[in-house]
XYZ file of N, CA and C in Angstrom:
684
model
N 29.404 -114.809 -89.639
C 28.351 -115.763 -89.242
C 27.660 -115.247 -87.981
N 26.360 -115.293 -87.989
C 25.619 -114.757 -86.857
C 25.285 -115.857 -85.871
N 25.110 -115.459 -84.629
C 24.729 -116.425 -83.599
C 23.260 -116.753 -83.736
N 22.764 -117.867 -83.124
C 21.360 -118.252 -83.266
C 20.398 -117.177 -82.812
N 20.801 -116.357 -81.851
C 19.886 -115.330 -81.362
C 19.956 -114.027 -82.109
N 20.857 -113.931 -83.101
C 21.021 -112.674 -83.818
C 19.962 -112.532 -84.889
N 19.511 -111.288 -85.174
C 18.537 -111.088 -86.215
C 19.143 -111.393 -87.570
N 18.311 -111.756 -88.536
C 18.779 -111.955 -89.902
C 19.192 -110.615 -90.476
N 20.119 -110.610 -91.475
C 20.585 -109.355 -92.045
C 19.453 -108.466 -92.539
N 18.415 -109.052 -93.086
C 17.335 -108.232 -93.646
C 16.581 -107.469 -92.583
N 16.646 -107.942 -91.332
C 15.873 -107.280 -90.276
C 16.760 -106.619 -89.240
N 18.042 -106.512 -89.506
C 18.978 -106.050 -88.482
C 18.726 -104.631 -88.038
N 18.225 -103.767 -88.938
C 18.097 -102.356 -88.590
C 16.652 -101.929 -88.458
N 15.746 -102.846 -88.437
C 14.359 -102.454 -88.281
C 14.114 -101.996 -86.858
N 13.227 -101.028 -86.734
C 12.849 -100.585 -85.401
C 12.023 -101.676 -84.742
N 11.911 -101.595 -83.418
C 11.140 -102.597 -82.688
C 9.714 -102.593 -83.210
N 9.179 -103.800 -83.464
C 7.843 -103.895 -84.024
C 6.826 -103.220 -83.109
N 5.930 -102.495 -83.724
C 4.864 -101.856 -82.982
C 3.541 -102.245 -83.613
N 2.459 -101.916 -82.962
C 1.163 -102.216 -83.533
C 1.016 -101.463 -84.850
N 0.256 -102.084 -85.768
C 0.041 -101.429 -87.056
C -0.529 -100.035 -86.834
N -1.513 -99.909 -85.968
C -2.022 -98.600 -85.544
C -2.278 -98.688 -84.051
N -1.607 -97.849 -83.272
C -1.823 -97.916 -81.835
C -3.178 -97.303 -81.493
N -3.708 -97.541 -80.280
C -5.051 -97.066 -79.933
C -5.233 -95.563 -80.116
N -4.223 -94.774 -79.774
C -4.339 -93.329 -79.956
C -4.523 -92.952 -81.415
N -3.803 -93.630 -82.300
C -3.944 -93.358 -83.731
C -5.320 -93.780 -84.230
N -5.834 -94.884 -83.727
C -7.165 -95.344 -84.153
C -8.237 -94.337 -83.754
N -8.159 -93.819 -82.525
C -9.134 -92.818 -82.080
C -9.037 -91.569 -82.955
N -7.823 -91.140 -83.262
C -7.636 -89.940 -84.074
C -8.210 -90.125 -85.478
N -8.009 -91.305 -86.073
C -8.516 -91.556 -87.420
C -10.037 -91.600 -87.435
N -10.654 -92.224 -86.430
C -12.114 -92.254 -86.347
C -12.661 -90.838 -86.184
N -12.034 -90.042 -85.324
C -12.473 -88.663 -85.121
C -12.361 -87.875 -86.420
N -11.278 -88.065 -87.143
C -11.084 -87.363 -88.408
C -12.187 -87.723 -89.403
N -12.469 -89.032 -89.551
C -13.515 -89.454 -90.470
C -14.875 -88.912 -90.089
N -15.175 -88.917 -88.785
C -16.458 -88.391 -88.329
C -16.605 -86.905 -88.639
N -15.562 -86.142 -88.381
C -15.626 -84.701 -88.641
C -15.839 -84.432 -90.125
N -15.159 -85.213 -90.976
C -15.308 -85.021 -92.411
C -16.747 -85.243 -92.856
N -17.365 -86.354 -92.418
C -18.723 -86.638 -92.881
C -19.734 -85.696 -92.232
N -19.473 -85.270 -90.986
C -20.409 -84.367 -90.311
C -20.426 -82.974 -90.931
N -19.342 -82.590 -91.581
C -19.366 -81.293 -92.276
C -20.354 -81.320 -93.437
N -20.619 -82.509 -93.983
C -21.594 -82.634 -95.064
C -23.003 -82.750 -94.507
N -23.202 -83.661 -93.546
C -24.543 -83.844 -92.991
C -25.001 -82.604 -92.221
N -24.062 -81.912 -91.579
C -24.418 -80.714 -90.813
C -24.803 -79.532 -91.685
N -24.334 -79.536 -92.914
C -24.668 -78.422 -93.811
C -25.948 -78.661 -94.595
N -26.586 -79.844 -94.398
C -27.813 -80.177 -95.110
C -28.996 -79.459 -94.479
N -29.773 -78.773 -95.283
C -30.948 -78.059 -94.789
C -32.087 -79.055 -94.571
N -32.521 -79.192 -93.337
C -33.579 -80.153 -93.018
C -34.891 -79.766 -93.693
N -35.198 -78.496 -93.699
C -36.491 -78.035 -94.221
C -36.579 -78.176 -95.734
N -35.466 -78.016 -96.434
C -35.497 -77.966 -97.893
C -34.908 -79.192 -98.568
N -34.316 -80.093 -97.814
C -33.610 -81.225 -98.414
C -34.569 -82.205 -99.074
N -34.275 -82.580 -100.317
C -35.002 -83.629 -101.026
C -34.092 -84.824 -101.233
N -34.621 -85.848 -101.915
C -33.824 -87.048 -102.137
C -32.573 -86.748 -102.974
N -32.703 -85.835 -103.946
C -31.532 -85.480 -104.758
C -30.465 -84.802 -103.910
N -30.921 -83.952 -102.971
C -29.965 -83.278 -102.083
C -29.245 -84.296 -101.194
N -30.001 -85.241 -100.691
C -29.403 -86.268 -99.830
C -28.426 -87.124 -100.626
N -28.806 -87.488 -101.858
C -27.915 -88.291 -102.698
C -26.614 -87.544 -102.977
N -26.735 -86.254 -103.300
C -25.532 -85.451 -103.563
C -24.663 -85.345 -102.315
N -25.312 -85.205 -101.150
C -24.563 -85.109 -99.893
C -23.805 -86.403 -99.602
N -24.480 -87.543 -99.813
C -23.844 -88.833 -99.561
C -22.665 -89.066 -100.502
N -22.847 -88.733 -101.786
C -21.756 -88.889 -102.748
C -20.576 -88.003 -102.358
N -20.879 -86.764 -101.962
C -19.819 -85.848 -101.549
C -19.093 -86.333 -100.303
N -19.865 -86.829 -99.313
C -19.253 -87.292 -98.066
C -18.386 -88.521 -98.305
N -18.919 -89.482 -99.075
C -18.148 -90.694 -99.346
C -16.909 -90.389 -100.185
N -17.080 -89.554 -101.213
C -15.942 -89.203 -102.062
C -14.866 -88.457 -101.298
N -15.290 -87.539 -100.424
C -14.324 -86.776 -99.635
C -13.561 -87.682 -98.685
N -14.264 -88.618 -98.044
C -13.580 -89.504 -97.111
C -12.668 -90.495 -97.820
N -13.037 -90.907 -99.032
C -12.132 -91.770 -99.806
C -10.851 -91.004 -100.124
N -11.023 -89.759 -100.600
C -9.852 -88.949 -100.959
C -8.960 -88.701 -99.750
N -9.561 -88.318 -98.616
C -8.759 -88.023 -97.437
C -8.186 -89.296 -96.817
N -8.890 -90.422 -96.983
C -8.332 -91.685 -96.520
C -7.061 -92.040 -97.268
N -7.081 -91.816 -98.592
C -5.888 -92.076 -99.408
C -4.757 -91.125 -99.020
N -5.082 -89.844 -98.873
C -4.066 -88.845 -98.507
C -3.470 -89.166 -97.143
N -4.324 -89.505 -96.189
C -3.846 -89.811 -94.842
C -2.971 -91.062 -94.845
N -3.337 -92.052 -95.666
C -2.531 -93.271 -95.773
C -1.151 -92.965 -96.354
N -1.107 -92.063 -97.340
C 0.182 -91.673 -97.933
C 1.041 -90.954 -96.895
N 0.428 -90.059 -96.120
C 1.176 -89.370 -95.060
C 1.704 -90.367 -94.029
N 0.895 -91.391 -93.724
C 1.322 -92.415 -92.779
C 2.567 -93.129 -93.302
N 2.557 -93.504 -94.587
C 3.716 -94.174 -95.178
C 4.941 -93.270 -95.182
N 4.725 -91.980 -95.465
C 5.848 -91.041 -95.440
C 6.465 -90.967 -94.047
N 5.608 -90.962 -93.017
C 6.113 -90.922 -91.651
C 6.876 -92.185 -91.290
N 6.357 -93.349 -91.722
C 7.053 -94.616 -91.459
C 8.410 -94.640 -92.152
N 8.441 -94.169 -93.397
C 9.695 -94.189 -94.145
C 10.722 -93.261 -93.501
N 10.281 -92.078 -93.069
C 11.186 -91.137 -92.414
C 11.735 -91.728 -91.118
N 10.875 -92.427 -90.367
C 11.325 -93.042 -89.109
C 12.361 -94.129 -89.367
N 12.119 -94.965 -90.379
C 13.066 -96.027 -90.684
C 14.390 -95.462 -91.201
N 14.315 -94.406 -92.008
C 15.545 -93.792 -92.502
C 16.333 -93.162 -91.352
N 15.636 -92.545 -90.403
C 16.295 -91.949 -89.239
C 16.946 -93.028 -88.380
N 16.231 -94.146 -88.177
C 16.794 -95.253 -87.397
C 18.026 -95.844 -88.077
N 17.952 -95.964 -89.402
C 19.092 -96.503 -90.143
C 20.292 -95.574 -90.030
N 20.034 -94.261 -90.126
C 21.126 -93.298 -89.984
C 21.764 -93.356 -88.605
N 20.940 -93.488 -87.575
C 21.465 -93.600 -86.214
C 22.296 -94.867 -86.048
N 21.810 -95.960 -86.602
C 22.529 -97.234 -86.490
C 23.870 -97.181 -87.215
N 23.884 -96.581 -88.401
C 25.148 -96.464 -89.132
C 26.143 -95.585 -88.370
N 25.643 -94.466 -87.826
C 26.519 -93.578 -87.061
C 27.074 -94.293 -85.840
N 26.264 -95.126 -85.211
C 26.693 -95.881 -84.033
C 27.798 -96.869 -84.404
N 27.618 -97.582 -85.508
C 28.605 -98.580 -85.916
C 29.922 -97.938 -86.354
N 29.827 -96.715 -86.881
C 31.021 -96.048 -87.392
C 31.726 -95.192 -86.339
N 31.098 -95.048 -85.169
C 31.686 -94.210 -84.125
C 32.995 -94.825 -83.621
N 34.070 -94.030 -83.678
C 35.376 -94.524 -83.217
C 35.450 -94.554 -81.693
N 34.705 -93.684 -81.049
C 34.727 -93.572 -79.587
C 33.531 -94.317 -79.004
N 33.736 -95.345 -78.176
C 32.607 -96.063 -77.565
C 31.679 -95.144 -76.779
N 32.223 -94.108 -76.169
C 31.379 -93.179 -75.401
C 30.394 -92.464 -76.318
N 30.872 -92.095 -77.521
C 29.985 -91.437 -78.483
C 28.885 -92.390 -78.937
N 29.246 -93.656 -79.123
C 28.246 -94.644 -79.523
C 27.207 -94.848 -78.425
N 27.671 -94.891 -77.181
C 26.721 -95.040 -76.062
C 25.790 -93.836 -75.992
N 26.327 -92.663 -76.281
C 25.498 -91.451 -76.264
C 24.419 -91.522 -77.354
N 24.766 -92.043 -78.519
C 23.793 -92.201 -79.592
C 22.673 -93.160 -79.185
N 23.050 -94.247 -78.514
C 22.039 -95.195 -78.050
C 21.099 -94.533 -77.056
N 21.652 -93.798 -76.121
C 20.836 -93.123 -75.101
C 19.892 -92.108 -75.736
N 20.377 -91.384 -76.753
C 19.540 -90.377 -77.419
C 18.420 -91.017 -78.220
N 18.636 -92.251 -78.687
C 17.608 -92.930 -79.472
C 16.516 -93.539 -78.601
N 16.786 -93.692 -77.304
C 15.814 -94.276 -76.385
C 14.881 -93.213 -75.822
N 13.698 -93.606 -75.356
C 12.842 -92.664 -74.626
C 13.596 -92.105 -73.419
N 13.462 -90.815 -73.108
C 14.228 -90.196 -72.023
C 14.122 -90.931 -70.692
N 12.916 -91.391 -70.338
C 12.745 -92.076 -69.051
C 13.558 -93.359 -69.027
N 13.530 -94.115 -70.121
C 14.283 -95.364 -70.182
C 15.788 -95.096 -70.178
N 16.235 -94.106 -70.949
C 17.664 -93.794 -71.013
C 18.193 -93.347 -69.656
N 17.352 -92.673 -68.870
C 17.811 -92.135 -67.593
C 18.091 -93.212 -66.547
N 17.532 -94.403 -66.713
C 17.724 -95.452 -65.711
C 18.752 -96.493 -66.140
N 19.317 -96.346 -67.336
C 20.315 -97.299 -67.803
C 21.710 -96.846 -67.392
N 22.456 -97.748 -66.782
C 23.828 -97.458 -66.365
C 24.751 -97.517 -67.578
N 25.916 -96.842 -67.518
C 26.860 -96.870 -68.644
C 27.226 -98.279 -69.091
N 27.369 -99.201 -68.141
C 27.729 -100.571 -68.536
C 26.607 -101.258 -69.301
N 25.361 -100.897 -68.999
C 24.238 -101.459 -69.754
C 24.213 -100.905 -71.172
N 24.481 -99.618 -71.306
C 24.583 -99.024 -72.639
C 25.749 -99.634 -73.412
N 26.839 -99.936 -72.718
C 27.991 -100.540 -73.374
C 27.655 -101.944 -73.873
N 26.897 -102.708 -73.088
C 26.497 -104.040 -73.541
C 25.598 -103.937 -74.775
N 24.720 -102.955 -74.754
C 23.859 -102.750 -75.930
C 24.695 -102.374 -77.149
N 25.706 -101.523 -76.944
C 26.592 -101.125 -78.049
C 27.314 -102.326 -78.628
N 27.815 -103.182 -77.773
C 28.548 -104.359 -78.236
C 27.638 -105.300 -79.023
N 26.406 -105.463 -78.557
C 25.477 -106.332 -79.269
C 25.110 -105.741 -80.633
N 24.933 -104.419 -80.670
C 24.630 -103.782 -81.943
C 25.795 -103.872 -82.912
N 27.002 -103.756 -82.399
C 28.181 -103.872 -83.248
C 28.309 -105.278 -83.832
N 27.800 -106.261 -83.104
C 27.914 -107.645 -83.562
C 26.863 -108.030 -84.596
N 25.874 -107.161 -84.791
C 24.829 -107.466 -85.772
C 25.381 -107.388 -87.190
N 24.703 -108.018 -88.150
C 25.148 -107.954 -89.542
C 25.128 -106.511 -90.066
N 25.852 -106.285 -91.143
C 25.895 -104.962 -91.765
C 24.495 -104.568 -92.227
N 24.064 -103.353 -91.912
C 22.704 -102.935 -92.293
C 22.579 -102.722 -93.795
N 21.343 -102.689 -94.272
C 21.097 -102.409 -95.681
C 21.461 -100.954 -95.980
N 21.675 -100.672 -97.253
C 22.101 -99.326 -97.636
C 20.965 -98.318 -97.556
N 19.764 -98.760 -97.819
C 18.635 -97.832 -97.880
C 17.489 -98.322 -96.997
N 16.753 -97.369 -96.457
C 15.571 -97.703 -95.669
C 14.462 -98.192 -96.603
N 13.674 -99.128 -96.114
C 12.575 -99.675 -96.906
C 11.323 -99.778 -96.047
N 10.185 -99.635 -96.693
C 8.922 -99.842 -96.008
C 8.694 -101.344 -95.836
N 8.137 -101.709 -94.692
C 7.867 -103.121 -94.415
C 6.395 -103.430 -94.673
N 6.073 -104.709 -94.604
C 4.682 -105.128 -94.800
C 3.780 -104.513 -93.731
N 4.294 -104.370 -92.507
C 3.478 -103.780 -91.440
C 3.173 -102.311 -91.732
N 4.094 -101.611 -92.396
C 3.836 -100.218 -92.770
C 2.678 -100.133 -93.768
N 2.667 -101.026 -94.743
C 1.580 -101.044 -95.734
C 0.267 -101.452 -95.092
N 0.320 -102.386 -94.147
C -0.911 -102.742 -93.426
C -1.424 -101.552 -92.635
N -0.493 -100.811 -92.019
C -0.896 -99.613 -91.284
C -1.554 -98.592 -92.190
N -1.014 -98.410 -93.391
C -1.593 -97.456 -94.339
C -3.003 -97.883 -94.740
N -3.182 -99.190 -94.969
C -4.522 -99.690 -95.289
C -5.469 -99.479 -94.109
N -4.954 -99.690 -92.890
C -5.770 -99.460 -91.701
C -6.197 -98.014 -91.575
N -5.289 -97.096 -91.872
C -5.617 -95.667 -91.836
C -6.730 -95.360 -92.828
N -6.579 -95.870 -94.050
C -7.591 -95.605 -95.080
C -8.963 -96.114 -94.660
N -9.023 -97.373 -94.205
C -10.319 -97.952 -93.878
C -10.942 -97.320 -92.636
N -10.116 -96.905 -91.679
C -10.685 -96.230 -90.512
C -11.323 -94.907 -90.890
N -10.643 -94.138 -91.752
C -11.206 -92.860 -92.198
C -12.466 -93.093 -93.021
N -12.391 -94.063 -93.931
C -13.506 -94.294 -94.846
C -14.700 -94.944 -94.157
N -14.453 -95.995 -93.367
C -15.557 -96.734 -92.762
C -16.265 -95.958 -91.663
N -15.580 -94.982 -91.071
C -16.248 -94.168 -90.050
C -17.365 -93.323 -90.654
N -17.425 -93.244 -91.987
C -18.501 -92.529 -92.676
C -19.820 -93.289 -92.581
N -19.768 -94.606 -92.664
C -20.980 -95.378 -92.873
C -22.009 -95.318 -91.749
N -21.612 -95.465 -90.477
C -22.656 -95.406 -89.439
C -23.440 -94.093 -89.473
N -22.761 -93.001 -89.807
C -23.440 -91.699 -89.856
C -24.273 -91.566 -91.125
N -23.872 -92.258 -92.194
C -24.572 -92.142 -93.480
C -25.747 -93.114 -93.595
N -25.746 -94.208 -92.826
C -26.785 -95.236 -92.957
C -28.207 -94.683 -92.820
N -28.503 -93.790 -91.854
C -29.879 -93.272 -91.755
C -30.382 -92.635 -93.052
N -29.514 -92.002 -93.818
C -29.932 -91.378 -95.068
C -30.203 -92.415 -96.152
N -29.649 -93.630 -95.983
C -29.855 -94.688 -96.968
C -31.146 -95.464 -96.720
N -31.592 -95.520 -95.464
C -32.739 -96.374 -95.122
C -33.993 -95.591 -94.734
N -33.869 -94.284 -94.521
C -35.022 -93.489 -94.094
C -35.466 -92.553 -95.207
N -36.775 -92.457 -95.387
C -37.319 -91.595 -96.429
C -37.401 -90.136 -95.986
N -37.625 -89.926 -94.690
C -37.779 -88.562 -94.169
C -36.410 -87.950 -93.885
N -36.091 -86.854 -94.585
C -34.798 -86.199 -94.385
C -34.640 -85.661 -92.966
N -35.644 -84.989 -92.394
C -35.474 -84.473 -91.025
C -35.182 -85.583 -90.008
N -35.895 -86.706 -90.131
C -35.663 -87.819 -89.199
C -34.274 -88.401 -89.421
N -33.875 -88.534 -90.684
C -32.562 -89.092 -90.997
C -31.448 -88.222 -90.437
N -31.609 -86.911 -90.533
C -30.594 -85.996 -90.007
C -30.467 -86.154 -88.501
N -31.606 -86.225 -87.811
C -31.564 -86.341 -86.345
C -30.955 -87.675 -85.913
N -31.329 -88.762 -86.590
C -30.766 -90.068 -86.244
C -29.269 -90.094 -86.555
N -28.883 -89.523 -87.697
C -27.468 -89.469 -88.078
C -26.662 -88.691 -87.045
N -27.186 -87.565 -86.614
C -26.485 -86.783 -85.591
C -26.385 -87.553 -84.276
N -27.433 -88.302 -83.936
C -27.390 -89.101 -82.723
C -26.327 -90.191 -82.804
N -26.223 -90.837 -83.970
C -25.187 -91.857 -84.174
C -23.798 -91.233 -84.037
N -23.637 -90.037 -84.621
C -22.340 -89.353 -84.550
C -21.969 -89.019 -83.109
N -22.945 -88.558 -82.336
C -22.683 -88.228 -80.932
C -22.248 -89.477 -80.167
N -22.924 -90.594 -80.405
C -22.564 -91.850 -79.728
C -21.147 -92.275 -80.118
N -20.813 -92.176 -81.414
C -19.476 -92.569 -81.861
C -18.402 -91.671 -81.269
N -18.675 -90.370 -81.202
C -17.720 -89.453 -80.588
C -17.540 -89.775 -79.104
N -18.649 -90.084 -78.449
C -18.585 -90.402 -77.015
C -17.767 -91.674 -76.786
N -17.999 -92.702 -77.596
C -17.248 -93.958 -77.463
C -15.767 -93.731 -77.745
N -15.457 -92.910 -78.773
C -14.055 -92.596 -79.067
C -13.407 -91.866 -77.892
N -14.156 -90.964 -77.251
C -13.636 -90.248 -76.083
C -13.388 -91.169 -74.914
N -14.295 -92.128 -74.690
C -14.103 -93.103 -73.616
C -12.834 -93.920 -73.862
N -12.652 -94.354 -75.121
C -11.456 -95.137 -75.459
C -10.189 -94.323 -75.236
N -10.233 -93.054 -75.587
C -9.048 -92.210 -75.409
C -8.783 -91.953 -73.931
N -9.848 -91.740 -73.153
C -9.681 -91.544 -71.718
C -9.046 -92.747 -71.046
N -9.472 -93.953 -71.440
C -8.869 -95.166 -70.894
C -7.411 -95.286 -71.317
N -7.118 -94.852 -72.529
C -5.748 -94.935 -73.036
C -4.789 -94.068 -72.237
N -5.230 -92.864 -71.874
C -4.341 -91.923 -71.176
C -4.497 -91.993 -69.663
N -5.315 -92.935 -69.180
C -5.447 -93.113 -67.741
C -6.241 -92.032 -67.046
N -7.180 -91.413 -67.749
C -8.034 -90.379 -67.154
C -9.485 -90.863 -67.155
N -10.376 -90.036 -66.627
C -11.776 -90.417 -66.521
C -12.386 -90.638 -67.914
N -12.820 -91.873 -68.241
C -13.405 -92.120 -69.561
C -14.653 -91.281 -69.824
N -15.475 -91.080 -68.786
C -16.714 -90.333 -68.983
C -16.439 -88.866 -69.286
N -15.472 -88.300 -68.584
C -15.118 -86.904 -68.845
C -14.580 -86.746 -70.256
N -13.727 -87.675 -70.657
C -13.161 -87.585 -71.998
C -14.215 -87.895 -73.064
N -15.183 -88.760 -72.740
C -16.264 -89.019 -73.687
C -17.071 -87.761 -73.968
N -17.440 -87.064 -72.897
C -18.197 -85.813 -73.058
C -17.344 -84.760 -73.742
N -16.072 -84.699 -73.369
C -15.171 -83.714 -73.985
C -14.990 -83.979 -75.474
N -14.950 -85.259 -75.874
C -14.793 -85.585 -77.285
C -16.022 -85.167 -78.080
N -17.198 -85.330 -77.507
C -18.425 -84.865 -78.169
C -18.371 -83.356 -78.362
N -17.961 -82.630 -77.314
C -17.868 -81.174 -77.406
C -16.813 -80.746 -78.419
N -15.658 -81.415 -78.381
C -14.582 -81.079 -79.312
C -15.000 -81.350 -80.752
N -15.588 -82.527 -80.994
C -16.027 -82.862 -82.348
C -17.071 -81.896 -82.853
N -18.029 -81.534 -82.001
C -19.068 -80.586 -82.405
C -18.473 -79.227 -82.734
N -17.522 -78.788 -81.918
C -16.884 -77.496 -82.162
C -16.085 -77.499 -83.464
N -15.367 -78.583 -83.724
C -14.572 -78.664 -84.951
C -15.459 -78.712 -86.186
N -16.574 -79.435 -86.087
C -17.506 -79.485 -87.216
C -18.103 -78.105 -87.472
N -18.525 -77.427 -86.397
C -19.110 -76.087 -86.548
C -18.090 -75.127 -87.144
N -16.850 -75.227 -86.699
C -15.794 -74.354 -87.234
C -15.546 -74.642 -88.710
N -15.511 -75.926 -89.059
C -15.270 -76.296 -90.455
C -16.386 -75.790 -91.353
N -17.646 -75.943 -90.918
C -18.780 -75.473 -91.719
C -18.746 -73.947 -91.824
N -18.439 -73.279 -90.711
C -18.390 -71.808 -90.725
C -17.330 -71.267 -91.670
N -16.236 -71.998 -91.792
C -15.147 -71.577 -92.681
C -15.318 -72.044 -94.112
N -16.464 -72.662 -94.374
C -16.750 -73.085 -95.746
C -16.233 -74.441 -96.109
N -15.835 -75.265 -95.084
C -15.296 -76.588 -95.355
C -16.365 -77.591 -95.747
């Protein structure tokens, strides 16, 4: 019988809940989607492009981002499953450890190094005792609803980042003007993503905004040069 504060058996071995997609992951997914669509818009010849060329480019860009959104979502689920299986293995090893010192060592290794370094042995021992008192874990790791939400978030971030860059080609008749406006939208999105990343890591947002524009432009140029 578990105490009122103990987790239910179904959730006993789950890792601490985290955001479906943390800010760093969101910036990375937006950058990925932008680079994918810019490899298509950047390869469009302004002088020779007609409506059929633009239509083919849009279909290619949207189709590519849908495909990569699905692939990226699958990779995200694989990573979540591997993390849960690793956590379950650590928890089982901890519960089966005959030596309390070995169990405390497992707990310390599972924690971030900075956090583990400030915990006294008696604090690790209290954590060990509480973990030992939890219900028996499930036999196999399972994906949770938050993992599936994260996968959907990955897909939509990759896919939806296509639209702001593609909209000028949908509403403008002139291909040269559409290309310039599309590139301007992409630069603004890269700059905003850089500002968000700079704030996340505690550095100058403006420097990171400019750096993200430069990085994105370089990656797009490299991808086009390599035939991507």
